[in-house]
PDB file of C-alpha atoms in Angstrom:
ATOM      1  CA  MET A  27       0.000   0.000   0.000  1.00 50.00           C
ATOM      2  CA  LYS A  28       2.808   2.390   0.950  1.00 62.00           C
ATOM      3  CA  ASP A  29       4.682   1.730  -2.310  1.00 67.00           C
ATOM      4  CA  LEU A  30       1.512   2.283  -4.317  1.00 65.00           C
ATOM      5  CA  GLY A  31       1.021   5.692  -2.713  1.00 65.00           C
ATOM      6  CA  GLN A  32       4.610   6.700  -3.478  1.00 72.00           C
ATOM      7  CA  ASN A  33       4.303   5.555  -7.087  1.00 75.00           C
ATOM      8  CA  SER A  34       1.063   7.453  -7.657  1.00 75.00           C
ATOM      9  CA  ALA A  35       2.578  10.576  -6.072  1.00 76.00           C
ATOM     10  CA  LYS A  36       5.522  10.273  -8.476  1.00 81.00           C
ATOM     11  CA  SER A  37       3.245   9.952 -11.505  1.00 80.00           C
ATOM     12  CA  PHE A  38       1.206  12.955 -10.336  1.00 77.00           C
ATOM     13  CA  ASN A  39       4.415  14.979 -10.069  1.00 80.00           C
ATOM     14  CA  ASN A  40       5.342  13.940 -13.611  1.00 86.00           C
ATOM     15  CA  ILE A  41       1.899  14.987 -14.866  1.00 84.00           C
ATOM     16  CA  ASP A  42       2.183  18.322 -13.036  1.00 87.00           C
ATOM     17  CA  SER A  43       5.584  19.103 -14.552  1.00 90.00           C
ATOM     18  CA  ALA A  44       4.338  18.146 -18.013  1.00 90.00           C
ATOM     19  CA  LEU A  45       1.293  20.408 -17.601  1.00 89.00           C
ATOM     20  CA  ILE A  46       3.475  23.280 -16.386  1.00 91.00           C
ATOM     21  CA  LYS A  47       5.763  22.890 -19.417  1.00 92.00           C
ATOM     22  CA  LEU A  48       2.737  22.751 -21.727  1.00 91.00           C
ATOM     23  CA  MET A  49       1.181  25.849 -20.187  1.00 89.00           C
ATOM     24  CA  ALA A  50       4.497  27.714 -20.275  1.00 90.00           C
ATOM     25  CA  PHE A  51       4.644  26.908 -23.984  1.00 89.00           C
ATOM     26  CA  LEU A  52       1.010  27.691 -24.833  1.00 88.00           C
ATOM     27  CA  TYR A  53       0.349  30.717 -22.617  1.00 86.00           C
ATOM     28  CA  PRO A  54       2.621  33.219 -24.450  1.00 83.00           C
ATOM     29  CA  ASN A  55       1.122  32.047 -27.748  1.00 83.00           C
ATOM     30  CA  LEU A  56      -2.396  32.702 -26.418  1.00 80.00           C
ATOM     31  CA  LEU A  57      -1.374  36.199 -25.291  1.00 78.00           C
ATOM     32  CA  PHE A  58       0.182  36.845 -28.691  1.00 77.00           C
ATOM     33  CA  VAL A  59      -3.005  35.782 -30.484  1.00 76.00           C
ATOM     34  CA  GLN A  60      -5.161  37.943 -28.195  1.00 74.00           C
ATOM     35  CA  ASN A  61      -2.982  41.005 -28.744  1.00 75.00           C
ATOM     36  CA  ASN A  62      -2.841  40.514 -32.521  1.00 69.00           C
ATOM     37  CA  PRO A  63      -6.329  39.720 -33.851  1.00 63.00           C
TER      38      PRO A  63
END
């Protein structure tokens, strides 16, 4: 049970970092599109 919790926490951290990278990539593009219709 303990190992399962640690593994799921690790995968959540991986998902979080992937989402942060994705948002960091997409967010400036969204701002650029909004400012230049």
